[in-house]
Amino acid sequence: MRRLSLAIIAGVSTIAFTQLASAADLPRKAPPAPPPPVYSWTGFYVGANVGYGWGNSSATESPGDPASRLPFGPFTLIGSASASFDTNGWVGGLQVGYNWQFNPRWVAGVEADFDWSDIKGSSSVSANVIDFPRGIFNASQKVDWFGTVRARLGYLLTNDLLVYATGGLAYGKVNESAGFGLIPGANAFASTSGVSFVCSNPPGQFGLGESSTCFAGSHSRTSVGWTVGGGVEYRFAQNFSLKLEYLYVDLGSETFNIPAATLFAPATSPSILNVSFDRAAFNLVRAGLNYRF
């Protein structure tokens, strides 16, 4: 009986060691891979942009006092005229903003930017003097710089691709200038109610087709307006994204006076023309690069 018990114990031990050795030879199951990191758009960012703007504007002149409005039958000495022109040019600047991803697919935020601008345009048109096309009216407009402060609301098509709508406040510096002259061979003058002007353009003095300067002036303003648009932004690295956006920017209109270059004695004040510029408004397409903190 003792020998039988020892034999049974030895057999069981051999089987157990064999099973353990076989288990050790089996391939081990790899641990589960960690889930991919979930990117959040929440946070501050800074960046730079470059783009192109285009639009159209117009300016209208009209006599502004008794001398320039001096009646000649059914007409006035200086007639009204309007000049329309296209505006366009490059822009470039900086932006800063903050995003808040309040939903797996929705992102809200605010962005402020400042751009230097070369958006400008000008035009010259014929104008009447006593109902004859003896005058030339010219006008120009240029946006020196502008900025916006906008809200943004976007939807994530993928974790890395955001489409958004945007709108808010716009502001900028606009320079406008205008002038009125006579074609070669024309003359005009008036003096009444203490105001006057005199203008002469002898033939050949200023060259073929060139006008003299009877009235001239310019105006510089910093205006507040509005903007609206939309865009798309793509995150191509952990902290970097590219954006392409469209904005419509409206910086408002302006009216000012341009005085006569030369007085006609004995008047003591120069005659004036009223000049009204249409809205300094333009379309804008620009690309930008953002760095996210």
Coordinates of C-alpha atoms in Angstrom, one line a residue:
M1 CA 0.0 0.0 0.0
R2 CA 2.8 2.4 0.8
R3 CA 4.5 1.7 -2.6
L4 CA 1.1 2.3 -4.4
S5 CA 0.6 5.7 -2.6
L6 CA 4.1 6.9 -3.6
A7 CA 3.4 5.8 -7.2
I8 CA 0.1 7.8 -7.3
I9 CA 1.7 10.9 -5.8
A10 CA 4.6 10.7 -8.3
G11 CA 2.2 10.3 -11.2
V12 CA 0.0 13.3 -10.2
S13 CA 3.1 15.4 -9.7
T14 CA 4.4 14.5 -13.2
I15 CA 1.1 15.4 -14.8
A16 CA 0.9 18.8 -12.9
F17 CA 4.5 19.7 -14.0
T18 CA 3.7 18.8 -17.6
Q19 CA 0.6 21.0 -17.6
L20 CA 2.5 23.9 -16.1
A21 CA 5.2 23.6 -18.7
S22 CA 2.7 23.5 -21.5
A23 CA 1.0 26.6 -20.2
A24 CA 4.3 28.4 -20.1
D25 CA 4.9 27.7 -23.7
L26 CA 1.5 29.2 -24.8
P27 CA 1.7 32.8 -26.4
R28 CA 0.7 35.5 -23.9
K29 CA -2.2 37.8 -24.7
A30 CA -1.2 41.4 -25.3
P31 CA -2.7 44.0 -23.0
P32 CA -5.4 46.2 -24.5
A33 CA -4.2 49.3 -26.4
P34 CA -5.0 52.6 -24.7
P35 CA -7.8 54.6 -26.3
P36 CA -6.7 57.3 -28.7
P37 CA -6.5 60.8 -27.1
V38 CA -9.6 63.0 -27.5
Y39 CA -8.6 66.4 -28.8
S40 CA -10.5 69.4 -27.3
W41 CA -10.8 72.7 -29.1
T42 CA -11.2 74.6 -25.8
G43 CA -8.5 77.1 -25.1
F44 CA -6.7 80.3 -26.2
Y45 CA -5.0 80.7 -29.6
V46 CA -3.0 83.3 -31.5
G47 CA -2.2 83.5 -35.2
A48 CA -1.5 85.5 -38.4
N49 CA -3.4 86.0 -41.6
V50 CA -3.1 87.2 -45.2
G51 CA -5.9 87.9 -47.7
Y52 CA -7.5 90.0 -50.4
G53 CA -10.4 92.4 -50.3
W54 CA -12.6 93.8 -53.0
G55 CA -15.7 96.0 -53.3
N56 CA -17.2 99.1 -54.9
S57 CA -18.0 102.6 -53.8
S58 CA -19.1 106.0 -55.1
A59 CA -18.9 109.7 -54.3
T60 CA -21.2 112.5 -55.2
E61 CA -20.4 116.2 -55.3
S62 CA -22.9 119.1 -55.1
P63 CA -22.7 122.9 -54.8
G64 CA -22.5 123.8 -51.1
D65 CA -23.0 127.6 -50.9
P66 CA -24.5 130.6 -52.7
A67 CA -21.4 131.0 -54.9
S68 CA -21.2 127.5 -56.2
R69 CA -25.1 127.3 -56.4
L70 CA -25.3 130.6 -58.3
P71 CA -28.3 130.3 -60.6
F72 CA -28.1 130.6 -64.4
G73 CA -31.6 130.2 -65.6
P74 CA -32.7 126.7 -64.7
F75 CA -29.1 125.6 -64.0
T76 CA -26.5 126.3 -61.3
L77 CA -23.0 127.4 -61.9
I78 CA -21.5 124.1 -60.6
G79 CA -23.6 121.1 -61.4
S80 CA -23.7 117.9 -59.3
A81 CA -21.8 114.8 -60.4
S82 CA -21.3 111.2 -59.2
A83 CA -18.2 108.9 -59.6
S84 CA -18.3 105.2 -59.1
F85 CA -15.3 103.0 -58.7
D86 CA -14.1 99.5 -57.7
T87 CA -11.9 99.0 -54.6
N88 CA -9.4 96.2 -54.1
G89 CA -6.1 95.3 -52.4
W90 CA -4.2 93.0 -50.1
V91 CA -4.5 92.7 -46.4
G92 CA -2.5 91.0 -43.6
G93 CA -2.4 91.0 -39.8
L94 CA -2.8 89.1 -36.6
Q95 CA -5.6 87.4 -34.6
V96 CA -6.2 86.2 -31.1
G97 CA -9.1 84.2 -29.7
Y98 CA -10.7 81.7 -27.3
N99 CA -12.7 78.5 -28.1
W100 CA -15.1 76.6 -25.9
Q101 CA -16.0 73.1 -27.0
F102 CA -19.3 72.8 -25.1
N103 CA -20.5 69.6 -26.9
P104 CA -18.7 66.8 -28.8
R105 CA -19.7 68.4 -32.1
W106 CA -20.1 72.1 -31.2
V107 CA -17.6 74.9 -30.6
A108 CA -18.3 78.5 -29.6
G109 CA -15.8 81.2 -29.3
V110 CA -14.7 84.8 -29.7
E111 CA -12.0 86.3 -31.9
A112 CA -10.3 89.7 -32.4
D113 CA -8.1 90.6 -35.3
F114 CA -6.2 93.6 -36.7
D115 CA -5.1 93.9 -40.4
W116 CA -3.1 96.4 -42.3
S117 CA -4.8 97.2 -45.7
D118 CA -4.2 98.4 -49.2
I119 CA -7.8 98.3 -50.3
K120 CA -8.4 101.4 -52.4
G121 CA -10.0 102.8 -55.6
S122 CA -10.6 106.0 -57.5
S123 CA -12.4 107.5 -60.4
S124 CA -12.9 110.7 -62.5
V125 CA -16.0 111.8 -64.3
S126 CA -17.3 114.7 -66.3
A127 CA -19.2 117.4 -64.5
N128 CA -21.3 120.3 -65.7
V129 CA -20.6 124.0 -65.4
I130 CA -23.7 125.9 -66.3
D131 CA -25.0 122.7 -67.9
F132 CA -22.0 122.2 -70.1
P133 CA -19.4 119.4 -69.5
R134 CA -16.6 121.7 -68.7
G135 CA -15.7 120.2 -65.3
I136 CA -13.9 117.1 -64.0
F137 CA -14.9 115.5 -60.6
N138 CA -12.4 113.0 -59.1
A139 CA -12.7 111.0 -56.0
S140 CA -10.6 108.3 -54.2
Q141 CA -11.0 106.1 -51.1
K142 CA -8.6 103.9 -49.2
V143 CA -8.9 101.7 -46.2
D144 CA -5.6 102.0 -44.2
W145 CA -6.3 99.4 -41.6
F146 CA -9.2 97.6 -40.0
G147 CA -10.0 95.2 -37.2
T148 CA -12.9 93.1 -36.0
V149 CA -14.2 91.6 -32.7
R150 CA -16.5 88.6 -33.6
A151 CA -18.4 85.8 -32.0
R152 CA -17.9 82.3 -33.7
L153 CA -20.1 79.2 -33.6
G154 CA -18.8 76.1 -35.3
Y155 CA -19.7 72.5 -36.0
L156 CA -17.1 69.7 -36.1
L157 CA -17.4 67.6 -39.2
T158 CA -14.6 65.5 -37.8
N159 CA -12.5 65.9 -34.6
D160 CA -10.1 68.0 -36.7
L161 CA -12.3 69.9 -39.1
L162 CA -14.5 72.8 -38.0
V163 CA -16.9 74.8 -40.1
Y164 CA -18.2 78.0 -38.5
A165 CA -20.3 81.2 -38.8
T166 CA -19.0 84.5 -37.4
G167 CA -20.1 88.1 -37.0
G168 CA -19.7 91.2 -34.9
L169 CA -18.1 94.6 -34.7
A170 CA -15.7 96.1 -37.3
Y171 CA -13.7 99.3 -37.1
G172 CA -11.1 100.9 -39.4
K173 CA -9.3 104.0 -40.7
V174 CA -10.6 105.3 -44.1
N175 CA -9.0 108.1 -46.1
E176 CA -11.1 109.9 -48.7
S177 CA -10.3 112.7 -51.1
A178 CA -12.1 114.6 -53.8
G179 CA -11.4 117.4 -56.3
F180 CA -13.2 119.5 -58.9
G181 CA -11.4 121.1 -61.9
L182 CA -12.0 122.6 -65.3
I183 CA -11.1 121.2 -68.7
P184 CA -8.6 123.2 -70.9
G185 CA -10.1 126.4 -72.2
A186 CA -12.8 126.7 -69.5
N187 CA -13.2 129.4 -66.9
A188 CA -15.6 129.9 -63.9
F189 CA -15.8 132.3 -61.0
A190 CA -18.4 133.7 -58.6
S191 CA -18.6 136.0 -55.6
T192 CA -21.7 136.4 -53.4
S193 CA -22.7 136.5 -49.8
G194 CA -19.1 136.8 -48.7
V195 CA -17.9 133.5 -50.4
S196 CA -16.2 133.1 -53.7
F197 CA -14.1 131.0 -56.0
V198 CA -12.2 131.6 -59.2
C199 CA -10.9 129.0 -61.6
S200 CA -9.2 129.2 -64.9
N201 CA -7.6 126.6 -67.2
P202 CA -6.1 128.3 -70.3
P203 CA -5.7 125.9 -73.3
G204 CA -2.4 124.0 -73.1
Q205 CA -1.5 125.2 -69.6
F206 CA -2.1 121.8 -68.0
G207 CA -1.7 119.6 -71.1
L208 CA -4.2 117.9 -73.3
G209 CA -7.1 116.5 -71.3
E210 CA -5.7 117.6 -67.9
S211 CA -7.9 119.6 -65.5
S212 CA -7.1 122.5 -63.3
T213 CA -7.9 122.4 -59.5
C214 CA -10.8 124.6 -58.5
F215 CA -11.9 122.7 -55.3
A216 CA -10.0 120.1 -53.4
G217 CA -9.9 118.4 -50.0
S218 CA -9.5 115.2 -48.1
H219 CA -10.8 113.6 -45.0
S220 CA -9.5 110.8 -42.7
R221 CA -11.9 109.0 -40.3
T222 CA -11.8 106.1 -37.9
S223 CA -15.2 104.4 -38.3
V224 CA -17.1 101.7 -36.5
G225 CA -19.3 99.3 -38.5
W226 CA -20.1 95.6 -38.6
T227 CA -19.0 92.3 -40.2
V228 CA -20.4 88.9 -40.9
G229 CA -19.1 85.7 -42.6
G230 CA -18.0 82.2 -42.1
G231 CA -15.1 79.8 -42.7
V232 CA -13.5 76.4 -42.2
E233 CA -10.6 75.5 -39.8
Y234 CA -8.5 72.3 -39.9
R235 CA -6.2 71.1 -37.1
F236 CA -3.2 69.4 -38.7
A237 CA -1.1 69.1 -35.6
Q238 CA -1.7 69.0 -31.8
N239 CA -1.2 72.8 -31.5
F240 CA -1.6 74.1 -35.0
S241 CA -4.5 74.7 -37.3
L242 CA -5.2 76.4 -40.7
K243 CA -8.2 78.4 -41.5
L244 CA -9.9 79.9 -44.6
E245 CA -12.6 82.4 -44.1
Y246 CA -14.8 85.0 -45.9
L247 CA -16.0 88.2 -44.3
Y248 CA -18.1 91.1 -45.4
V249 CA -16.9 94.3 -43.7
D250 CA -18.9 97.6 -43.7
L251 CA -17.2 100.8 -42.3
G252 CA -20.0 103.2 -43.1
S253 CA -20.3 106.4 -45.2
E254 CA -19.1 109.9 -44.9
T255 CA -19.9 113.5 -46.0
F256 CA -17.5 116.5 -45.9
N257 CA -16.8 119.8 -47.7
I258 CA -14.0 120.6 -50.1
P259 CA -13.0 124.3 -50.3
A260 CA -12.1 126.5 -53.3
A261 CA -8.4 126.7 -54.1
T262 CA -8.6 130.4 -55.0
L263 CA -10.8 133.2 -53.8
F264 CA -12.3 136.0 -55.9
A265 CA -11.9 139.4 -54.1
P266 CA -13.4 141.0 -52.1
A267 CA -14.9 137.9 -50.6
T268 CA -13.3 136.6 -47.4
S269 CA -14.3 132.9 -47.4
P270 CA -13.7 130.2 -50.0
S271 CA -16.7 128.7 -51.7
I272 CA -17.3 125.0 -51.0
L273 CA -18.7 121.8 -52.6
N274 CA -20.4 119.1 -50.6
V275 CA -18.9 115.6 -51.2
S276 CA -20.7 112.4 -50.0
F277 CA -18.9 109.1 -50.1
D278 CA -20.9 105.8 -50.2
R279 CA -20.1 103.0 -47.7
A280 CA -16.5 101.9 -47.3
A281 CA -17.5 98.2 -47.6
F282 CA -15.7 95.3 -49.0
N283 CA -15.6 91.5 -49.3
L284 CA -12.6 89.7 -47.8
V285 CA -11.1 86.3 -48.2
R286 CA -8.1 85.4 -46.1
A287 CA -6.1 82.4 -44.9
G288 CA -4.7 82.1 -41.4
L289 CA -2.4 80.0 -39.2
N290 CA -3.2 79.5 -35.5
Y291 CA -1.2 78.2 -32.6
R292 CA -3.2 76.8 -29.7
F293 CA -2.0 76.8 -26.1

